[in-house]
Amino acid sequence: MLVFVKERLAFLAVPKTGTTAYHAALAPRADMVVSNPPELKHAPLYRYNRFFRPMFEKTCNAELETLAVMREPISWLGSWYRYRQRPYLDGKPASTRDISFDEFVEAYMRGVKPPFANVGSQARFLAPRPNGTSITHLFRYEDPAPLNLFLTERLKMDLELHQHNISPRAELPLSPKVEQKFRRKFAAEFELYESIGA
């Protein structure tokens, strides 16, 4: 999470949406950088609302706008799948080595997910809170130009991004049957993604 007090902006870091590159580029400009532990670096909106928002209201006497990036849901799962194929995880419960992408997505759709498929939900991360707190500015990972323009204008700075945390390359064949089931069971993820910029 990055906080810009003067600009009244909090950049929430949805995992696997390229936010590490923005973090690296914007951290020197930010007033507050939350980089560890991961539970706080990647604090979802509900955690931001509960812990960070009241603190900023009291210390800054202002409601900050929130910003986040969302990735197309199948691509997002694919990034997690590839990320968990790193040799570092070999033999560990979180590893996806020797697991097909179909098997990974099927496991993700279970009520109780195995460790390798327990990666959260973008829709849950971004869900508005009962008190009205919501994501003010939501951008698509696949179309970075509007986000980059927003940040350049809002922060009045040139933005120079470099790739970080790149997952290993891998083919991601997803059978039509599994994709259809995923789109049906997780319709909220796709509806939220399609609503961006609408």
Coordinates of C-alpha atoms in Angstrom, one line a residue:
M1 CA 0.0 0.0 0.0
L2 CA 1.2 3.5 -0.8
V3 CA -0.3 6.6 0.7
F4 CA 0.0 10.2 -0.6
V5 CA -1.3 12.5 2.0
K6 CA -1.2 15.8 0.2
E7 CA -2.9 14.2 -2.8
R8 CA -5.4 12.4 -0.5
L9 CA -4.8 9.1 -2.2
A10 CA -4.2 5.5 -1.0
F11 CA -3.0 2.9 -3.6
L12 CA -4.1 -0.5 -2.5
A13 CA -2.0 -3.4 -3.8
V14 CA -4.2 -6.2 -5.2
P15 CA -1.8 -9.2 -5.5
K16 CA -0.7 -10.3 -9.0
T17 CA -1.8 -7.1 -10.7
G18 CA 1.6 -5.5 -11.3
T19 CA 1.5 -3.4 -8.2
T20 CA 5.1 -4.3 -7.3
A21 CA 6.3 -2.2 -10.3
Y22 CA 4.2 0.7 -9.2
H23 CA 5.4 0.3 -5.6
A24 CA 9.1 0.5 -6.7
A25 CA 8.4 3.5 -8.9
L26 CA 6.2 5.5 -6.5
A27 CA 7.7 4.5 -3.1
P28 CA 10.2 7.4 -3.0
R29 CA 7.3 9.9 -3.7
A30 CA 4.9 8.3 -1.2
D31 CA 4.3 9.7 2.3
M32 CA 3.7 6.2 3.7
V33 CA 4.9 2.9 2.3
V34 CA 3.5 -0.4 3.7
S35 CA 5.7 -3.1 2.3
N36 CA 5.6 -5.7 5.1
P37 CA 4.1 -8.0 6.3
P38 CA 2.2 -9.1 3.1
E39 CA -1.1 -9.0 5.0
L40 CA -0.7 -5.2 5.3
K41 CA 1.2 -4.5 2.0
H42 CA -1.8 -6.2 0.3
A43 CA -4.4 -5.0 2.7
P44 CA -7.8 -5.4 1.0
L45 CA -10.4 -2.7 1.2
Y46 CA -12.1 -4.2 4.3
R47 CA -8.8 -4.1 6.2
Y48 CA -8.0 -0.6 4.9
N49 CA -11.5 0.5 6.1
R50 CA -11.1 -1.0 9.5
F51 CA -7.5 0.0 10.4
F52 CA -6.0 2.6 8.0
R53 CA -9.0 4.8 7.1
P54 CA -9.8 5.8 10.7
M55 CA -6.1 6.6 11.3
F56 CA -5.9 8.8 8.2
E57 CA -9.1 10.6 9.2
K58 CA -7.8 11.4 12.6
T59 CA -4.3 12.4 11.7
C60 CA -4.9 14.0 8.3
N61 CA -8.5 15.2 9.0
A62 CA -9.5 13.9 5.6
E63 CA -11.1 11.0 3.7
L64 CA -8.5 9.6 1.3
E65 CA -9.6 8.4 -2.1
T66 CA -8.6 4.8 -2.9
L67 CA -7.0 3.4 -6.0
A68 CA -6.6 -0.2 -7.2
V69 CA -5.9 -2.4 -10.2
M70 CA -7.9 -5.5 -11.2
R71 CA -6.7 -8.2 -13.6
E72 CA -9.0 -10.2 -15.9
P73 CA -10.0 -13.1 -13.7
I74 CA -8.6 -16.1 -15.7
S75 CA -5.4 -14.2 -16.4
W76 CA -5.2 -13.4 -12.6
L77 CA -5.5 -17.1 -11.7
G78 CA -3.0 -17.9 -14.4
S79 CA -0.5 -15.6 -12.8
W80 CA -0.9 -17.2 -9.4
Y81 CA -0.6 -20.7 -11.0
R82 CA 2.7 -19.7 -12.7
Y83 CA 4.0 -17.9 -9.7
R84 CA 3.5 -21.0 -7.6
Q85 CA 5.5 -23.1 -10.0
R86 CA 8.8 -21.5 -8.8
P87 CA 11.4 -24.1 -7.9
Y88 CA 11.5 -22.5 -4.4
L89 CA 8.1 -24.1 -3.7
D90 CA 8.9 -27.6 -5.0
G91 CA 7.6 -30.2 -2.5
K92 CA 5.6 -27.6 -0.6
P93 CA 1.8 -27.6 -0.3
A94 CA 1.6 -24.2 -2.1
S95 CA 3.4 -25.6 -5.2
T96 CA 1.5 -26.0 -8.5
R97 CA 4.3 -28.1 -10.1
D98 CA 2.8 -31.2 -11.7
I99 CA -0.7 -29.7 -11.5
S100 CA -2.5 -28.7 -14.7
F101 CA -4.1 -25.3 -15.0
D102 CA -7.5 -27.1 -15.2
E103 CA -6.8 -28.9 -11.9
F104 CA -5.7 -25.6 -10.4
V105 CA -8.9 -23.8 -11.4
E106 CA -11.0 -26.7 -10.3
A107 CA -9.3 -26.6 -6.9
Y108 CA -9.8 -22.9 -6.7
M109 CA -13.5 -23.4 -7.1
R110 CA -13.8 -25.8 -4.1
G111 CA -15.4 -24.6 -0.9
V112 CA -12.3 -25.6 1.1
K113 CA -9.3 -24.9 -1.2
P114 CA -6.0 -26.8 -1.0
P115 CA -3.0 -24.6 -0.1
F116 CA -1.8 -24.3 -3.7
A117 CA -5.2 -22.8 -4.8
N118 CA -5.9 -20.6 -1.8
V119 CA -5.2 -17.3 -3.4
G120 CA -8.1 -15.1 -2.4
S121 CA -10.5 -13.2 -4.6
Q122 CA -10.2 -9.8 -6.3
A123 CA -13.9 -9.1 -5.9
R124 CA -13.7 -9.7 -2.2
F125 CA -10.5 -7.6 -2.0
L126 CA -12.3 -4.7 -3.7
A127 CA -15.8 -5.1 -2.2
P128 CA -17.4 -1.9 -0.9
R129 CA -17.9 -1.6 2.8
P130 CA -21.3 -1.1 4.6
N131 CA -20.2 2.4 5.7
G132 CA -19.8 3.5 2.1
T133 CA -16.0 3.1 1.8
S134 CA -15.2 1.8 -1.7
I135 CA -12.6 1.9 -4.4
T136 CA -12.7 5.4 -5.8
H137 CA -10.5 4.7 -8.9
L138 CA -10.3 1.2 -10.3
F139 CA -8.2 0.4 -13.4
R140 CA -7.6 -2.7 -15.6
Y141 CA -4.2 -4.4 -15.4
E142 CA -4.4 -5.1 -19.2
D143 CA -4.8 -1.4 -20.0
P144 CA -2.2 0.5 -18.0
A145 CA -2.4 3.8 -20.0
P146 CA -5.3 5.3 -18.1
L147 CA -3.7 4.4 -14.7
N148 CA -0.4 5.8 -15.8
L149 CA -2.0 9.0 -17.0
F150 CA -4.0 9.3 -13.7
L151 CA -0.9 8.9 -11.6
T152 CA 1.2 11.3 -13.7
E153 CA -1.4 14.0 -13.4
R154 CA -2.5 13.4 -9.8
L155 CA 1.1 13.1 -8.4
K156 CA 2.6 15.6 -10.9
M157 CA 5.5 13.3 -11.7
D158 CA 7.0 11.3 -14.6
L159 CA 6.3 7.6 -14.2
E160 CA 9.1 5.2 -15.0
L161 CA 8.1 1.5 -14.5
H162 CA 10.2 -1.6 -14.6
Q163 CA 8.9 -5.2 -14.4
H164 CA 9.2 -6.9 -11.0
N165 CA 8.1 -10.3 -9.6
I166 CA 7.7 -11.9 -13.0
S167 CA 6.1 -15.4 -12.9
P168 CA 7.7 -18.2 -14.9
R169 CA 6.3 -18.5 -18.5
A170 CA 3.9 -21.4 -19.0
E171 CA 1.1 -22.4 -21.3
L172 CA -2.3 -22.0 -19.6
P173 CA -4.7 -24.4 -21.4
L174 CA -8.1 -24.2 -19.8
S175 CA -10.8 -26.5 -21.1
P176 CA -14.1 -25.0 -22.1
K177 CA -15.9 -27.0 -19.5
V178 CA -13.8 -25.7 -16.6
E179 CA -13.8 -22.1 -18.0
Q180 CA -17.6 -22.2 -18.2
K181 CA -17.9 -23.5 -14.7
F182 CA -15.5 -20.8 -13.4
R183 CA -17.4 -18.0 -15.2
R184 CA -20.6 -19.3 -13.7
K185 CA -19.5 -19.8 -10.1
F186 CA -17.4 -16.6 -10.0
A187 CA -19.6 -14.3 -12.1
A188 CA -19.0 -11.5 -9.6
E189 CA -15.3 -11.4 -10.6
F190 CA -16.1 -11.0 -14.3
E191 CA -18.9 -8.5 -13.7
L192 CA -16.7 -6.3 -11.6
Y193 CA -13.9 -6.5 -14.2
E194 CA -16.3 -5.7 -17.1
S195 CA -17.7 -2.7 -15.1
I196 CA -14.3 -0.9 -15.0
G197 CA -14.5 2.2 -17.2
A198 CA -18.1 1.5 -18.1

